[in-house]
Amino acid sequence: MSSDMIIRRYRASDQDVVTDLWSRAARQAHPFIEGEGAGERARVLREVYLVQAENWVAERDGIVIGLLGLLGAKDGSGRANEPGGTGAGAGADGVEVGGLFVAPEAQGDGIGRELLEHAAVLHGALTLEVFEGNARARRFYAHLGFTERGRRVDEETGHPLIALERAAPLKSVSWLHLREGRLLSVRTRGNDTFYLPGGKYEPGETAREALSRELSEELGLVVPADELAEAFVIHDVAHGKNGRRLQMTCFTGGPQDIAPAPGREIAEYAWFDRREARERCAPAHSQVVDRLVAQGRMPG
């Protein structure tokens, strides 16, 4: 996410600017729908969805540029928020994206992707419907790992809708350890690809506890959980998992002078520069390296 963009809860005071954003984005996305972005559809947005759904906005430099509406999300009472429908597809682990709109002037900057990944962080699996005639949105969702699960005709407009779904992302933790601007990476036995040190959670673990344990098992390192500080979260395709998405929380901290002792699953470890990391490491590495370069922690 760009440093000047935040995602926050929708507030009632956002109604006018959000309605205008939705109207302009909806007309652009659905030119085949007569009266889109106005009239009854605008009334339903204001009086139903903005009141009853779980809504989030993307804001840049104090200006709202994106809207995310979620259906079927559990509120504090355990009840599902399902305005105007059943919230089909939402469940204990998952939610339906009822609407995702980005201001036309802000499209192409990754705002929609960040809003979707925000929903995945909160709720896991995602479902949604997209008009068949909205080719740009269909390409966007396909790029982010959504697959078709059904079709129907929208009763209100008469246009075909495609139902899409994406499984909850795999969650992992990783350690960012640099030596002279080079990033520590590990390779498991029987695998040619390098990864960041770390791995998956075990039941009941916090992210820091999971990473502390993984560093002990993989590299024989003692890194107390309370010495780890969250740096950022990466969303990408999980390597070797048939397109499944990955949510990787990256941490810094712990000892700087280390002498790794690889565990039985680790074939080798190495410190890579930017070029080597791109050539030899899993896809999420590229995002990590780009972040570290932008922070001045790795040479570009």
XYZ file of C-alpha atoms in Angstrom:
300
model
C 0.000 0.000 0.000
C 1.346 3.429 -0.849
C 2.470 5.410 2.195
C -0.103 8.162 1.643
C -3.104 5.839 1.355
C -5.071 4.455 4.302
C -8.043 2.103 4.614
C -10.568 2.969 7.311
C -14.167 2.340 8.298
C -16.836 4.224 6.400
C -18.404 7.102 8.357
C -21.839 8.668 7.850
C -20.089 11.942 6.988
C -18.597 10.171 3.932
C -22.011 9.623 2.326
C -21.970 12.410 -0.247
C -18.419 11.852 -1.481
C -18.860 8.066 -1.506
C -22.127 8.309 -3.419
C -20.462 10.516 -6.025
C -17.487 8.141 -6.278
C -19.786 5.137 -6.667
C -21.899 6.890 -9.297
C -18.908 7.817 -11.468
C -17.204 4.436 -11.108
C -20.420 2.468 -11.695
C -21.264 4.384 -14.883
C -17.770 3.759 -16.182
C -17.866 0.044 -15.316
C -21.441 -0.636 -16.463
C -22.205 1.489 -19.546
C -24.579 -1.264 -20.674
C -26.957 -0.605 -17.736
C -29.450 2.168 -18.392
C -29.590 4.686 -15.543
C -26.600 3.198 -13.732
C -25.204 5.338 -10.927
C -28.441 7.249 -10.308
C -32.107 6.981 -9.377
C -33.308 3.952 -7.483
C -29.873 2.314 -7.478
C -28.385 5.409 -5.809
C -31.179 5.444 -3.227
C -30.549 1.797 -2.328
C -26.839 2.497 -1.969
C -27.452 5.410 0.426
C -30.343 3.995 2.435
C -29.507 0.297 2.548
C -25.929 -0.653 1.740
C -24.155 2.320 3.319
C -26.227 1.801 6.459
C -26.281 -1.965 6.850
C -23.217 -3.419 5.133
C -19.690 -3.496 6.546
C -18.164 -0.649 4.564
C -14.562 0.481 4.231
C -13.056 3.380 2.307
C -9.617 4.015 0.862
C -8.413 7.542 1.530
C -5.416 9.325 0.022
C -4.310 12.783 1.119
C -7.626 13.171 2.930
C -9.703 12.331 -0.165
C -11.852 9.192 -0.374
C -10.903 7.286 -3.536
C -12.286 3.787 -2.962
C -15.279 1.972 -1.459
C -15.528 -1.638 -0.303
C -18.844 -3.083 0.872
C -18.987 -6.498 2.553
C -22.098 -8.648 3.014
C -22.485 -11.533 5.430
C -19.735 -10.233 7.735
C -20.442 -11.086 11.363
C -21.111 -8.145 13.651
C -20.410 -8.083 17.369
C -23.555 -10.101 18.115
C -22.543 -12.909 15.779
C -25.306 -12.009 13.323
C -24.527 -11.592 9.655
C -24.919 -8.190 7.997
C -26.881 -8.997 4.842
C -28.701 -5.948 3.442
C -31.107 -6.641 0.637
C -30.157 -10.255 0.228
C -28.828 -13.448 1.749
C -25.113 -12.705 1.602
C -24.708 -15.867 -0.454
C -21.331 -17.420 -0.148
C -20.437 -15.842 3.189
C -19.760 -18.172 6.064
C -17.799 -18.681 9.247
C -14.618 -18.179 7.255
C -15.481 -15.847 4.438
C -17.516 -12.905 3.262
C -19.246 -11.677 0.125
C -17.908 -8.560 -1.557
C -21.112 -6.676 -2.281
C -19.352 -3.797 -3.999
C -15.858 -2.595 -4.874
C -15.511 0.803 -6.535
C -12.479 3.021 -7.141
C -12.710 6.619 -8.325
C -11.929 6.704 -12.071
C -9.039 9.121 -11.536
C -7.408 6.734 -9.020
C -7.782 3.495 -10.976
C -4.605 1.629 -11.884
C -2.853 2.542 -8.608
C -3.553 -0.734 -6.779
C -6.381 0.697 -4.651
C -8.874 -2.045 -5.545
C -6.322 -4.769 -4.851
C -5.502 -3.292 -1.436
C -9.182 -3.104 -0.512
C -9.759 -6.730 -1.531
C -6.739 -7.951 0.408
C -7.986 -5.962 3.394
C -11.233 -7.948 3.198
C -9.251 -11.197 2.990
C -7.192 -10.288 6.055
C -10.377 -9.639 8.013
C -12.556 -12.496 6.774
C -10.568 -15.065 4.772
C -12.395 -16.518 1.765
C -14.115 -14.092 -0.602
C -17.054 -14.419 -2.997
C -18.583 -11.842 -5.316
C -20.555 -11.321 -8.498
C -19.425 -9.367 -11.547
C -21.390 -8.441 -14.657
C -20.333 -10.494 -17.650
C -20.137 -7.276 -19.674
C -17.557 -5.754 -17.307
C -14.480 -7.187 -19.009
C -12.005 -5.030 -17.121
C -13.288 -6.175 -13.731
C -13.280 -9.798 -14.839
C -9.600 -9.523 -15.805
C -8.842 -7.795 -12.500
C -10.442 -10.532 -10.412
C -8.855 -13.313 -12.461
C -5.438 -11.734 -11.880
C -6.095 -11.814 -8.135
C -6.931 -15.514 -8.150
C -10.737 -15.568 -8.329
C -12.385 -18.444 -10.212
C -15.881 -18.846 -11.603
C -18.405 -20.854 -9.595
C -21.706 -20.078 -11.325
C -23.821 -17.713 -13.419
C -27.249 -16.127 -13.210
C -29.255 -13.326 -14.805
C -29.667 -10.204 -12.683
C -33.417 -9.714 -12.184
C -33.161 -5.934 -11.917
C -31.139 -5.254 -15.080
C -31.569 -8.426 -17.146
C -27.795 -8.703 -17.611
C -25.819 -11.890 -16.845
C -23.765 -12.042 -13.664
C -20.782 -14.317 -13.016
C -20.237 -15.606 -9.474
C -16.573 -15.740 -8.447
C -14.783 -17.122 -5.413
C -11.325 -17.187 -3.868
C -10.159 -19.379 -1.004
C -8.824 -17.846 2.177
C -5.146 -16.967 1.807
C -2.464 -19.132 3.337
C -1.047 -17.283 6.336
C 2.647 -17.286 7.134
C 5.283 -15.309 9.012
C 8.802 -14.425 7.926
C 11.960 -12.802 9.259
C 13.741 -9.946 7.549
C 17.428 -10.226 8.380
C 19.932 -8.184 6.395
C 23.702 -8.365 6.317
C 25.474 -5.612 4.391
C 22.318 -4.986 2.357
C 21.740 -8.658 1.504
C 18.632 -10.583 2.597
C 18.816 -13.891 4.456
C 16.968 -16.680 2.614
C 16.628 -20.441 3.070
C 16.053 -23.448 0.811
C 14.290 -26.601 1.954
C 15.519 -30.032 0.898
C 14.284 -31.174 -2.504
C 13.397 -27.624 -3.542
C 15.322 -25.261 -5.821
C 13.521 -22.121 -4.652
C 14.614 -19.996 -1.694
C 12.184 -18.514 0.821
C 12.391 -16.129 3.721
C 13.024 -17.826 7.071
C 9.705 -18.536 8.774
C 6.616 -20.569 8.042
C 3.053 -21.298 9.054
C 1.270 -20.856 12.366
C 0.481 -23.726 14.702
C -2.848 -23.737 16.581
C -2.970 -21.130 19.332
C 0.194 -19.307 18.307
C 0.519 -15.590 17.792
C 2.457 -14.424 14.738
C 5.522 -13.604 16.832
C 5.395 -16.936 18.655
C 5.138 -18.806 15.346
C 8.132 -17.002 13.902
C 10.228 -17.500 17.026
C 9.531 -21.233 16.874
C 10.191 -21.465 13.127
C 13.554 -19.700 13.443
C 14.567 -22.158 16.143
C 13.483 -25.183 14.085
C 14.872 -23.984 10.741
C 18.100 -22.253 11.730
C 18.748 -23.058 15.398
C 18.342 -19.395 16.323
C 17.055 -18.058 19.622
C 14.878 -15.065 18.751
C 12.453 -14.229 21.582
C 8.960 -13.391 20.377
C 8.949 -10.091 22.268
C 12.000 -8.911 20.310
C 10.176 -9.168 16.975
C 8.501 -6.103 15.455
C 6.020 -6.269 12.569
C 7.375 -4.524 9.464
C 4.671 -5.031 6.825
C 2.319 -7.589 5.265
C 2.799 -9.006 1.765
C -0.032 -10.368 -0.413
C 1.027 -12.527 -3.366
C 0.622 -15.931 -5.008
C 1.899 -18.768 -2.815
C 4.700 -20.591 -4.586
C 3.781 -24.145 -5.609
C 0.194 -23.950 -4.285
C -1.775 -23.874 -7.571
C -2.518 -20.166 -7.472
C -3.560 -20.000 -3.800
C -3.009 -16.551 -2.313
C -0.475 -15.877 0.429
C -0.696 -13.441 3.326
C 2.826 -13.131 4.733
C 3.497 -11.000 7.801
C 7.128 -9.867 7.871
C 9.050 -9.043 11.056
C 12.337 -7.435 11.967
C 14.222 -7.559 15.261
C 16.218 -10.099 17.189
C 19.996 -10.566 17.163
C 22.005 -9.110 14.307
C 25.125 -11.263 14.662
C 23.903 -14.796 13.970
C 25.427 -18.158 13.151
C 22.632 -20.239 11.562
C 22.620 -23.993 12.143
C 20.191 -25.410 9.554
C 17.611 -27.899 10.817
C 16.853 -31.157 9.046
C 14.362 -29.580 6.602
C 16.751 -26.801 5.521
C 19.276 -27.673 2.799
C 21.100 -24.327 2.844
C 20.867 -20.643 3.632
C 22.267 -17.607 1.836
C 22.227 -13.809 1.800
C 20.976 -12.449 -1.541
C 21.133 -9.033 -3.167
C 18.222 -7.652 -5.170
C 19.126 -9.403 -8.436
C 19.807 -12.788 -6.812
C 16.589 -12.623 -4.807
C 14.539 -12.018 -7.962
C 16.231 -14.902 -9.774
C 16.282 -17.541 -7.042
C 13.452 -16.801 -4.614
C 9.685 -17.267 -4.359
C 7.364 -14.624 -5.900
C 6.630 -12.823 -2.631
C 10.362 -12.077 -2.336
C 10.098 -9.478 -5.084
C 7.592 -7.443 -3.085
C 9.696 -7.780 0.060
C 12.840 -6.641 -1.730
C 11.018 -3.708 -3.326
C 9.823 -2.592 0.118
C 13.322 -2.879 1.579
C 14.835 -0.956 -1.324
C 12.227 1.784 -0.910
C 13.104 1.952 2.804
C 16.807 2.299 1.963
C 17.670 -0.999 3.665
C 18.780 -2.723 0.452
C 20.635 -1.176 -2.504
C 18.566 -0.782 -5.647
